[in-house]
Coordinates of C-alpha atoms and ligand atoms in Angstrom, one line a residue:
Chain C
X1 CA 95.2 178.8 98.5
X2 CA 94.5 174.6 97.7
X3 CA 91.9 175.7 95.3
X4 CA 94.3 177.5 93.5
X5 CA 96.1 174.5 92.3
X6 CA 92.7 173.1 91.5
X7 CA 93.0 173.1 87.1
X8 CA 89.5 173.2 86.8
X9 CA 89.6 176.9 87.7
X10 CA 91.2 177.7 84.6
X11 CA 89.6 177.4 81.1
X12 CA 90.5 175.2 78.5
X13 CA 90.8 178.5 76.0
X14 CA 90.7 181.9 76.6
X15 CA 88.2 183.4 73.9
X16 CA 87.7 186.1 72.3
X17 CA 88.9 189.3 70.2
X18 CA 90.7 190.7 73.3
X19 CA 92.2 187.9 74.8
X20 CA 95.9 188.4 75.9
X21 CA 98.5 187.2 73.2
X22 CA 100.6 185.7 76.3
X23 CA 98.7 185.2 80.2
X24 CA 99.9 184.1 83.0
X25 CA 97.6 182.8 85.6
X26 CA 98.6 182.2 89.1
X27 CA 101.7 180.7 87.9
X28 CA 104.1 179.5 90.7
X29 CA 108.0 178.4 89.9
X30 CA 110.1 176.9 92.3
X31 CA 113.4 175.5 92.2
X32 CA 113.7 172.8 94.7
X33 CA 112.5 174.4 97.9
X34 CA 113.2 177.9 96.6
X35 CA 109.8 179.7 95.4
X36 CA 111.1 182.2 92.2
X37 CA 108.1 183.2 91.7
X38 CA 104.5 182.6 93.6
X39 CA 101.1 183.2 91.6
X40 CA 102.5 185.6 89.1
X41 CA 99.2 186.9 87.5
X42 CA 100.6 189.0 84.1
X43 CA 98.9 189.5 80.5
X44 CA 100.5 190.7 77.1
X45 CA 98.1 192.0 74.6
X46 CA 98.9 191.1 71.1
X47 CA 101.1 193.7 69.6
X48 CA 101.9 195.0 73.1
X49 CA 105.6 195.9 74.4
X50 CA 106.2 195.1 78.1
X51 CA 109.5 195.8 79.4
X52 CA 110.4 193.6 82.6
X53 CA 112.5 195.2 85.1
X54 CA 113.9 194.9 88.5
X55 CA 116.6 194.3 90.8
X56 CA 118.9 191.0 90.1
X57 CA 117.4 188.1 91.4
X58 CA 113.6 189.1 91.1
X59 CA 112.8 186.3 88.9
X60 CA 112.8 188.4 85.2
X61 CA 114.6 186.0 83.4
X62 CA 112.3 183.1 85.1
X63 CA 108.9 184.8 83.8
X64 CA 110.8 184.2 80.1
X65 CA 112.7 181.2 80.5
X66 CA 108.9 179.5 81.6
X67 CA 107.6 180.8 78.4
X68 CA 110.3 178.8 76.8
X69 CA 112.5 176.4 78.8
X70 CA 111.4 175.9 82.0
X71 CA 108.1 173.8 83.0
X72 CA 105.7 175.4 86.1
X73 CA 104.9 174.2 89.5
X74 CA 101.5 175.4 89.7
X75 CA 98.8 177.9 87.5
X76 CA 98.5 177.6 83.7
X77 CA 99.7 179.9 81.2
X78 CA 98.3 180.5 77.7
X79 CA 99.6 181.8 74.2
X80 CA 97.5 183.0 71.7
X81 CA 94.2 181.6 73.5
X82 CA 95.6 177.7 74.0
X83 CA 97.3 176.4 76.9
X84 CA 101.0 175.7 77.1
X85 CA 101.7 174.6 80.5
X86 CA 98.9 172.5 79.7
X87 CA 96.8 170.7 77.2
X88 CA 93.4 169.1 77.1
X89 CA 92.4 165.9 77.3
X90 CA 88.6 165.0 77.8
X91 CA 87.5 168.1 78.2
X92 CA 90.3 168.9 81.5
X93 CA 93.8 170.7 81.4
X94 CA 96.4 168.4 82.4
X95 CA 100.1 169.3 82.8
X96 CA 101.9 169.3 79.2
X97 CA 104.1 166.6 77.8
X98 CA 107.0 167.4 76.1
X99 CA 105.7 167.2 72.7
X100 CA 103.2 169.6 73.4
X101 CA 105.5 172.2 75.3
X102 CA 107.4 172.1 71.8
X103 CA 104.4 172.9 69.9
X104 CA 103.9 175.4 71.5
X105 CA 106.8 176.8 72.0
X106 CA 107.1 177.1 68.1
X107 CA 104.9 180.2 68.4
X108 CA 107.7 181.6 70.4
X109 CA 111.2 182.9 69.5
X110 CA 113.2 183.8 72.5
X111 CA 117.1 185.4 72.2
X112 CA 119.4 185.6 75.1
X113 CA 122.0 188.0 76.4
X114 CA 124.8 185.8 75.3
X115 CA 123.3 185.1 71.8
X116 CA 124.4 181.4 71.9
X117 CA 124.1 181.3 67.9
X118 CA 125.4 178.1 66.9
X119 CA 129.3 178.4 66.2
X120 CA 129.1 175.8 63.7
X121 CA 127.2 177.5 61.4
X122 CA 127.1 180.4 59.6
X123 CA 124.9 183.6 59.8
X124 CA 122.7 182.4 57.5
X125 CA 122.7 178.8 58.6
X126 CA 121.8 180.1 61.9
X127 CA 118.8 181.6 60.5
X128 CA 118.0 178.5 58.2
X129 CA 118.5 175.7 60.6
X130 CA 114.8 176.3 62.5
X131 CA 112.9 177.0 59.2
X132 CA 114.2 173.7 57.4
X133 CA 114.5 171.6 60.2
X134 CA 111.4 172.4 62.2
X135 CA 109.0 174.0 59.9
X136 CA 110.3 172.1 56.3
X137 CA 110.6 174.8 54.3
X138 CA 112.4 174.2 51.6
X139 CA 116.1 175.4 51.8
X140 CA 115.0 177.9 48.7
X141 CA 112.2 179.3 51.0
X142 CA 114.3 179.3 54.1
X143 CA 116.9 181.0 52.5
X144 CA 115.1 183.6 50.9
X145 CA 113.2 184.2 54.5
X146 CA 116.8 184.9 56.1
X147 CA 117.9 187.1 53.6
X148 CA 115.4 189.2 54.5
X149 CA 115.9 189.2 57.9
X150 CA 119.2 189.4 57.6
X151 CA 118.8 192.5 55.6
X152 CA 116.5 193.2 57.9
X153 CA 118.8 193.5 60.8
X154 CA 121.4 195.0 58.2
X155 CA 123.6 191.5 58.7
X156 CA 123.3 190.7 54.9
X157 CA 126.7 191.4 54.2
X158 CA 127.9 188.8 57.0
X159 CA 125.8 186.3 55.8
X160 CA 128.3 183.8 54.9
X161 CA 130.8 184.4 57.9
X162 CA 130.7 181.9 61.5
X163 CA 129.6 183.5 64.3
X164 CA 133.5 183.7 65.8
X165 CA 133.9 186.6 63.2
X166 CA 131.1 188.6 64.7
X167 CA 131.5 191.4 67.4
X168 CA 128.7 190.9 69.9
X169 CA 126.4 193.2 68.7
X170 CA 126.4 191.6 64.8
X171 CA 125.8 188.3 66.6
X172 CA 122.7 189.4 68.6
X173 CA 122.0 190.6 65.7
X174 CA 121.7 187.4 63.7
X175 CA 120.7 186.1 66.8
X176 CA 117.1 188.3 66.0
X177 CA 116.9 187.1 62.6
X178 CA 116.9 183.8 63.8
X179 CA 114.3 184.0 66.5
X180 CA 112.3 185.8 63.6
X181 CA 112.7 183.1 60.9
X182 CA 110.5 180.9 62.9
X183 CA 107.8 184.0 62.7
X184 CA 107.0 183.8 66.1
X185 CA 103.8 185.3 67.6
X186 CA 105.4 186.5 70.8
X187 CA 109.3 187.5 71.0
X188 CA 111.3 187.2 73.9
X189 CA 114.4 189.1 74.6
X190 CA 116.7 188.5 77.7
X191 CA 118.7 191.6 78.4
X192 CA 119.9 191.1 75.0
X193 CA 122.1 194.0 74.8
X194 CA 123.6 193.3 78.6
X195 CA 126.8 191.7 77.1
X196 CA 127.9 193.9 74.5
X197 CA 130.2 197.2 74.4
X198 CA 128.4 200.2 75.0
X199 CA 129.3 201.5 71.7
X200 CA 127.3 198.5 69.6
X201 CA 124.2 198.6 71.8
X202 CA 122.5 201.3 70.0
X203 CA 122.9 198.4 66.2
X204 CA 120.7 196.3 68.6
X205 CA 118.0 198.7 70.4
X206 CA 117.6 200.1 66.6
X207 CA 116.7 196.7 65.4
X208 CA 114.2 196.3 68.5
X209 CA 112.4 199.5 68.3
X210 CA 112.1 198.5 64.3
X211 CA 110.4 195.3 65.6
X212 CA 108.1 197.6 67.7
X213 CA 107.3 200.5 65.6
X214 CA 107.1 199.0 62.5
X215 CA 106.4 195.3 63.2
X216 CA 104.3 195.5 66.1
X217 CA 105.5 192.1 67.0
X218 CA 104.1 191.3 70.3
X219 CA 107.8 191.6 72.5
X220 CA 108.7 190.6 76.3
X221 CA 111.9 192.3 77.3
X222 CA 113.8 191.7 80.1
X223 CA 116.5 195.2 80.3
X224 CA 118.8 196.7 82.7
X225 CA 118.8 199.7 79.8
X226 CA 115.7 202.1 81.5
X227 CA 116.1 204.7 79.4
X228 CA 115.4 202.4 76.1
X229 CA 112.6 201.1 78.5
X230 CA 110.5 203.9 79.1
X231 CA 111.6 205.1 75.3
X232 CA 110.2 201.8 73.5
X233 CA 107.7 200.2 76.4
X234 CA 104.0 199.9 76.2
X235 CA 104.1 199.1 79.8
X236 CA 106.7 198.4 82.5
X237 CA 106.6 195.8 84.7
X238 CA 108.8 196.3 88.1
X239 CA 109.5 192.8 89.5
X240 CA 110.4 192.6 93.3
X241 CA 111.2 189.1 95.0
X242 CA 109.2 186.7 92.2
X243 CA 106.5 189.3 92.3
X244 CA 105.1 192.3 90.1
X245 CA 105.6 194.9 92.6
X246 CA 104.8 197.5 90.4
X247 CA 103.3 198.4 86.8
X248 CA 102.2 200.6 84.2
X249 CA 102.8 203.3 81.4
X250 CA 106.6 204.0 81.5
X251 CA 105.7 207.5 81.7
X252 CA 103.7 207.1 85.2
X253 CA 105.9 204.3 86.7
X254 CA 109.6 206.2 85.9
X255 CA 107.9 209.6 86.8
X256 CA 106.0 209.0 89.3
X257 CA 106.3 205.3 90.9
X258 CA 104.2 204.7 94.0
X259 CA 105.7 201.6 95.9
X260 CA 108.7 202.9 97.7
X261 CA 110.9 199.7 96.2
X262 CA 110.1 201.0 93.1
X263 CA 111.6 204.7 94.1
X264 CA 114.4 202.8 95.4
X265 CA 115.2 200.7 92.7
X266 CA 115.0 203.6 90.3
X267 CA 117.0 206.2 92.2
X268 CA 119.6 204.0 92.3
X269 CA 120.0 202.8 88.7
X270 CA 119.9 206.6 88.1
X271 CA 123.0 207.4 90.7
X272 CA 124.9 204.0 88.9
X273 CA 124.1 206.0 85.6
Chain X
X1 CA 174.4 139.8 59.3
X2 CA 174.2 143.4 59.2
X3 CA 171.3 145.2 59.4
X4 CA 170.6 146.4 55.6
X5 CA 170.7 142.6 55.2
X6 CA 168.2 142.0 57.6
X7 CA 166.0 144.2 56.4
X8 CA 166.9 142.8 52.9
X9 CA 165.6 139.1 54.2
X10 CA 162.7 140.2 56.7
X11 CA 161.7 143.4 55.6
X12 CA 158.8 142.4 53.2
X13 CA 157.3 140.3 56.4
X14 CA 157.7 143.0 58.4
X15 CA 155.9 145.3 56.3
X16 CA 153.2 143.0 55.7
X17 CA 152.5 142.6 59.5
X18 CA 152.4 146.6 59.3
X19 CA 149.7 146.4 57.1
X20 CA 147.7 143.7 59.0
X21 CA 148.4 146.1 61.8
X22 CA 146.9 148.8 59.6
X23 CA 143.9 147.0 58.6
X24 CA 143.4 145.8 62.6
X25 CA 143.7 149.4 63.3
X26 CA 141.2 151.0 61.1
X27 CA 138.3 148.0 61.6
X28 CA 139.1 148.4 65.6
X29 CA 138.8 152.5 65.1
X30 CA 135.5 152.4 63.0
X31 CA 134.0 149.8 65.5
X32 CA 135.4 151.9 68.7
X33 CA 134.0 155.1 67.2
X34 CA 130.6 153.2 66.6
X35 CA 130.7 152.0 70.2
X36 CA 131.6 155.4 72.1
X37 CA 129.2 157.2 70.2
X38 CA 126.4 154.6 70.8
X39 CA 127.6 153.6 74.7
X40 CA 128.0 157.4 75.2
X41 CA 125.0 158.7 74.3
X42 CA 123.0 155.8 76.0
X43 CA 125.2 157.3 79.3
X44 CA 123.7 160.3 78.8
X45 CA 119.7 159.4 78.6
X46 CA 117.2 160.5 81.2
X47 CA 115.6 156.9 80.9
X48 CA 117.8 154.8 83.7
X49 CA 116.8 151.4 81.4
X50 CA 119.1 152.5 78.6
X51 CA 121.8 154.5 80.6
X52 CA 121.9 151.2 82.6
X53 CA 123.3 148.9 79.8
X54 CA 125.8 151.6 78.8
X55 CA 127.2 152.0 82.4
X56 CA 127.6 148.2 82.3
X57 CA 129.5 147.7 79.2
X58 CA 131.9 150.9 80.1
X59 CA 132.7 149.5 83.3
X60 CA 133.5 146.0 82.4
X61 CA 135.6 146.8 79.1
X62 CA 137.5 149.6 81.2
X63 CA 137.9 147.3 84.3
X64 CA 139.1 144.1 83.0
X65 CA 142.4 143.8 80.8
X66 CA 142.1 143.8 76.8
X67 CA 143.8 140.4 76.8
X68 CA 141.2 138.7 79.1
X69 CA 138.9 140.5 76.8
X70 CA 140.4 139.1 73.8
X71 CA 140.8 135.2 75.1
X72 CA 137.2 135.3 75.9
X73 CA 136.1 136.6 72.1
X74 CA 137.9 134.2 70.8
X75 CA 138.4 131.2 72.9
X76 CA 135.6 131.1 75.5
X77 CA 132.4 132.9 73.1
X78 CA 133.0 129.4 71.0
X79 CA 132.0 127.3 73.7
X80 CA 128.1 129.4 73.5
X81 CA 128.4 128.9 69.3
X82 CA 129.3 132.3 68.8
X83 CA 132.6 131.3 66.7
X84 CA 134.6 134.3 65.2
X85 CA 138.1 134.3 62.4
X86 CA 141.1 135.4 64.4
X87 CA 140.9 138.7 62.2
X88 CA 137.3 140.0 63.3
X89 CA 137.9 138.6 67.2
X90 CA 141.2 140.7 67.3
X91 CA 139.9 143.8 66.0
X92 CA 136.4 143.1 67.9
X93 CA 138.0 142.9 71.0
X94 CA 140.6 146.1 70.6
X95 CA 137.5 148.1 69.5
X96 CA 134.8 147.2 72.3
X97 CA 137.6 148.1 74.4
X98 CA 138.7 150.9 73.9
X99 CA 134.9 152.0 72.6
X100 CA 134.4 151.8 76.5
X101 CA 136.9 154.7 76.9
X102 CA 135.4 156.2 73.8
X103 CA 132.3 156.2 75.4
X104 CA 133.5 158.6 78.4
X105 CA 135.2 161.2 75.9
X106 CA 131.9 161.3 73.8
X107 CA 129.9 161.5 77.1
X108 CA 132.4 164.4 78.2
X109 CA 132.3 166.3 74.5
X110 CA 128.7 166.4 75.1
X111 CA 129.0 167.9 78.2
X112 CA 131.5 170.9 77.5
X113 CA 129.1 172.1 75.4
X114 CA 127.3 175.1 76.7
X115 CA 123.8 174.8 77.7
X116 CA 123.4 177.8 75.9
X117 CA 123.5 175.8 72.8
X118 CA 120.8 173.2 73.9
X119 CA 118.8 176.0 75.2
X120 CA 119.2 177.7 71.5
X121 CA 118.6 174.8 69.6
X122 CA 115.0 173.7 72.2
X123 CA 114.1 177.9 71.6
X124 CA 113.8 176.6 67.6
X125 CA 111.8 173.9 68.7
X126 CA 113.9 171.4 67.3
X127 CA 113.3 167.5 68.0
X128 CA 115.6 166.4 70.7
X129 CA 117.4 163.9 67.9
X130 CA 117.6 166.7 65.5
X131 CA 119.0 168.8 68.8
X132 CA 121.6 166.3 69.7
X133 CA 122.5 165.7 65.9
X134 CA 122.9 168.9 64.1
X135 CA 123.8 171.4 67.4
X136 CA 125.2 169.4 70.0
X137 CA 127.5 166.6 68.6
X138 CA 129.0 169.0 66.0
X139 CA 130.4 170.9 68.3
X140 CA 131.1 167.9 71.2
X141 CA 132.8 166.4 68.4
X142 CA 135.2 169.5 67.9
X143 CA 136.2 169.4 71.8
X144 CA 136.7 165.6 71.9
X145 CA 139.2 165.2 69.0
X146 CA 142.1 166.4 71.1
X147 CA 141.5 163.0 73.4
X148 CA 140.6 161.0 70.5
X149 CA 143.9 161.7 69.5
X150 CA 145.6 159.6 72.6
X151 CA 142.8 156.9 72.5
X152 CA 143.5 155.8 68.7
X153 CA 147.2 155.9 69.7
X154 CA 146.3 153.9 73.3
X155 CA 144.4 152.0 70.1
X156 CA 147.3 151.2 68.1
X157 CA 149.2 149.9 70.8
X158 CA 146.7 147.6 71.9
X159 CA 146.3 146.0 68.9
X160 CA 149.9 144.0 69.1
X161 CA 148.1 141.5 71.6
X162 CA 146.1 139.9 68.4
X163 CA 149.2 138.3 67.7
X164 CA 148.6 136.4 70.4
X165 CA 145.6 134.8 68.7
X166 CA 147.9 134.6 65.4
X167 CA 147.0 137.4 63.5
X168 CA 149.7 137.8 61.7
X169 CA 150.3 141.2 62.7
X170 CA 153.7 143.0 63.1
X171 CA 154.2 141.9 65.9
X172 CA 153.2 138.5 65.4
X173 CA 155.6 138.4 62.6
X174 CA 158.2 139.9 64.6
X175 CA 158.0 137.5 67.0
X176 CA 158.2 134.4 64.0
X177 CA 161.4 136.2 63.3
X178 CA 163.2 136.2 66.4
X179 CA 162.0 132.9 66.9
X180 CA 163.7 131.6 64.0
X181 CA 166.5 133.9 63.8
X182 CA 167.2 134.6 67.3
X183 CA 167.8 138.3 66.0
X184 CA 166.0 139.8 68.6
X185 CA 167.1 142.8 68.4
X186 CA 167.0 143.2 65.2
X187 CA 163.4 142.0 64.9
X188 CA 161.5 143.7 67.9
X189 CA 163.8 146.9 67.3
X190 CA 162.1 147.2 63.9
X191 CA 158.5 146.4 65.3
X192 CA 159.5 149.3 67.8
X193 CA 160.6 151.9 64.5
X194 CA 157.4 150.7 63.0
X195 CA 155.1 151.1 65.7
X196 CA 156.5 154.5 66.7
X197 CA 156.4 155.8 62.9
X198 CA 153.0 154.4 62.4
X199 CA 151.8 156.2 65.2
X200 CA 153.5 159.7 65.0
X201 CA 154.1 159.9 61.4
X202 CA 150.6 159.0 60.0
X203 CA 148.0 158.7 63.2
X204 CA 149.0 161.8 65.2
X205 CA 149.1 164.2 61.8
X206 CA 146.2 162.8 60.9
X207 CA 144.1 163.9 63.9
X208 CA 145.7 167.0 63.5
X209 CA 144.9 168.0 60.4
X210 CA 141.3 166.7 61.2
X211 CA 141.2 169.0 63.9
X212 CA 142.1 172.2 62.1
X213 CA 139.6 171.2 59.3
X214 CA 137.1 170.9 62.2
X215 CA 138.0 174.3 63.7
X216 CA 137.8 175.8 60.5
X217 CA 134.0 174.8 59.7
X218 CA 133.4 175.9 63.2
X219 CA 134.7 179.1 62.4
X220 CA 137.7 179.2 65.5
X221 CA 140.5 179.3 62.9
Ligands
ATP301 N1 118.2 176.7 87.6 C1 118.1 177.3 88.8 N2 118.2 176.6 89.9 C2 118.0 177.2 91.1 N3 117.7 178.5 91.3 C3 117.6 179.2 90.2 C4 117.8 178.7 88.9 N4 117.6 179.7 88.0 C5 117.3 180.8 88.8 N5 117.3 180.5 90.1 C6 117.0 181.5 91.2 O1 115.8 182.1 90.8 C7 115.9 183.5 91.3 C8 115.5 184.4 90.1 O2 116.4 184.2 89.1 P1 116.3 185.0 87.7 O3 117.4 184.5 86.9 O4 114.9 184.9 87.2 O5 116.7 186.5 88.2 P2 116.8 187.8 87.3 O6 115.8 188.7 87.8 O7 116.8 187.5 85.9 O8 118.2 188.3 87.8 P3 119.4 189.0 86.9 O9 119.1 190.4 86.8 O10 120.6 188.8 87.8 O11 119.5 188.3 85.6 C9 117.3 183.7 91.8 O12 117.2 183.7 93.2 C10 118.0 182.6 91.2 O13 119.1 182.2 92.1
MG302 MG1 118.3 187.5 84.3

């Protein structure tokens, strides 16, 4: 397993027209002494759907939150070719600093199942502040791009109102928008509809299967929801103790799942139905 | 003499020590806000060589007394040519000290805000300063005016003791008073009223209305 942590396994880029839009490569997370996840091999193609799923605990919210927040203990992961758990200098991959992390997190947009929208501004604030502060538009352009995506998300009519105003579903809502006015390559979503009232999760799963269908935005969604899962998914990914225990179409892996976790897992979300 | 008649003679002293008292107030507030905000962010960096300096100040302006504090500004920082007016080493002295307690509410505000919020605001890829600046202190700022409240009051009390270095404050010229009238009474009775109204007729409204304002543009109200 040493060679495994040897960095000179891994290339600098990954090349090529069918290279994944987001890879994972042997990527180990610990927390302290406690391993989340060990060598988690995973690769989303551009344009691609994968639903993350699994009992709580399994590490889904850590495969996202190292996209994003969290640095790794061991493999290298790449978006869009280049590495981001990494960078290159003189012709090695050496673990990131911060300023690179941020680059490269730019090409990412991540929204969370307790929105966190920033209560001091307003809708469209929220869905300014990344443009203007971290790309410099200007606040014409920026404002112009939220519209949209507030229309987009059918929040224009709340544009001017604080976040407090918002049931849970407009905020996640908004909360989109935003991750989408940094025009993110890769969008992830953290059981994003897990804290709202079942009558408002259907104004969110519509806005995501828009994103799919019509976008084909490359999306990394984390759901307790299985029936929007196998409805929306390119592929399912069943995650069992920091591991992929299971994957593939949704058709085959809700139909007709092999690993016996898998059955188990699925048989009871279906009796808790 | 009654007491209309006392106002009569003493009053306009009186008021002018208020307004020395005003002026030592809002120099010592600007200055305390300066320092918590500066002392309380250093608290908070992951780099132990500026969090250091910060922990040092906070715990020797919190630990010693203001009036030891205020001798040594103004009697004992002479002696190493640093030479300050009565005026600036009072309200220097009331505002690095309570700027040490400012320090812990500001460190505090900051951390009652959700991680949520920093994760939100590092999602957008925004600079840590532009993090701290535009997502996190807004809303640290909202949660920390209830305290900052008490402290200006605690503030305002502790600004009497420049008298004692002849400002002439209100209670500096309360004290001339009695000590030529012997109306003592009379004299620190009035510094009391004063005191009191300054405090809960101007300073306490004040933070409330800045409060609600702040709720407001945070959308809570
Ligand atoms: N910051 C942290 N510090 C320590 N342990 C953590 C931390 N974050 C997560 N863990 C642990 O990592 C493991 C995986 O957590 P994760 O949040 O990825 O699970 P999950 O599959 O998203 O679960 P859920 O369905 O409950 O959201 C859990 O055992 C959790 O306790
Ligand atoms: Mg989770």
């Amino acid at each position: 397993m040493k060679d495994l942590h040897d960095l000179s396994r891994y290339p600098l880029r990954l090349e090529g027209p069918d290279r994944p839009m987001v890879s994972f490569r042997n990527v180990t997370k610990r927390y302290g002494d406690l391993v989340v996840l060990d060598g988690l091999n995973l690769d989303v193609a551009e344009g691609e759907m994968v639903s993350i799923i699994g009992p709580s605990g399994s590490g889904k919210t850590t495969v996202l939150r190292m996209l994003m927040l969290e640095r790794i203990q061991g493999g290298v992961i790449y978006v869009d070719g280049a590495p981001l758990s990494h960078m290159e200098r003189g012709g090695k991959l050496v673990p990131a600093n911060s300023r690179h992390l941020r680059a490269g997190r730019e090409q990412i947009g991540m929204c969370f199942q307790h929105f966190n929208l920033f209560p001091h501004m307003t809708a469209l604030g929220n869905c300014m502040e990344g443009p203007v502060q971290v790309l410099g538009l200007s606040k014409q352009a920026a404002r112009e791009r939220a519209e949209d995506l507030l229309e987009m998300v059918g929040m224009i009519d709340k544009r001017d109102e604080h976040p407090a105003r918002l049931s849970g579903g407009q905020q996640q809502r908004v909360a989109i928008a935003r991750a989408l006015a940094m025009r993110p390559k890769v969008l992830l979503l953290d059981e994003v509809t897990s804290a709202l009232d079942p009558e408002v999760i259907g104004e969110v799963t519509e806005v995501i299967r828009k994103l799919v269908q019509k976008y084909r935005l490359t999306i990394m969604m984390v759901t307790h929801q299985m029936g929007f899962a196998a409805d929306i998914s390119d592929r399912v990914c069943f995650f069992y103790d920091g591991r992929i225990e299971e994957e593939g179409a949704p058709a085959d892996l809700f139909s007709n799942p092999q690993k016996e976790r898998t059955q188990q897992f699925l048989s009871a979300v279906k009796s808790a139905d | 003499m009654s007491y209309l008649e006392f106002l009569r003679d003493y009053g306009p002293r009186l008021i002018d020590g208020t307004l020395m008292t005003a002026a030592q107030f809002v120099c010592a507030s600007a200055l305390a806000i300066l320092i918590a905000l500066v002392a309380g962010l250093m608290k908070l960096a992951p780099n132990a060589l500026i969090r250091i300096p910060a922990v040092v100040y906070i715990e020797i302006f919190r630990g010693t007394s203001l009036l030891v504090q205020l001798y040594w500004i103004f009697f004992v920082l002479p002696l190493f040519g640093i030479t300050l007016e009565k005026f600036t080493a009072g309200f220097v002295a009331v505002g690095m000290n309570l700027g040490a307690y400012g320090a812990e509410l500001v460190r505090g505000g900051i951390q009652s805000v959700p991680r949520g919020q920093w994760e939100a605001a590092y999602a957008l890829s925004m600079s840590p300063a532009k993090r701290m600046w535009r997502i996190i202190l807004p809303q640290a700022l909202v949660n920390m005016l209830p305290p900052w409240g008490n402290l200006l009051i605690e503030l305002l009390k502790g600004t009497a003791l420049v008298s004692l270095i002849s400002v002439a404050d209100l209670m500096f010229e309360a004290k001339q008073i009695n000590g030529s009238t012997f109306l003592s009474a009379q004299a620190f009775g009035t510094a009391l009223i004063l005191y009191y109204l300054f405090a809960r007729a101007l300073v306490t409204p004040f933070m409330r209305w800045l409060e609600r304002v702040m709720a407001r543009r945070i959308g809570r109200a």
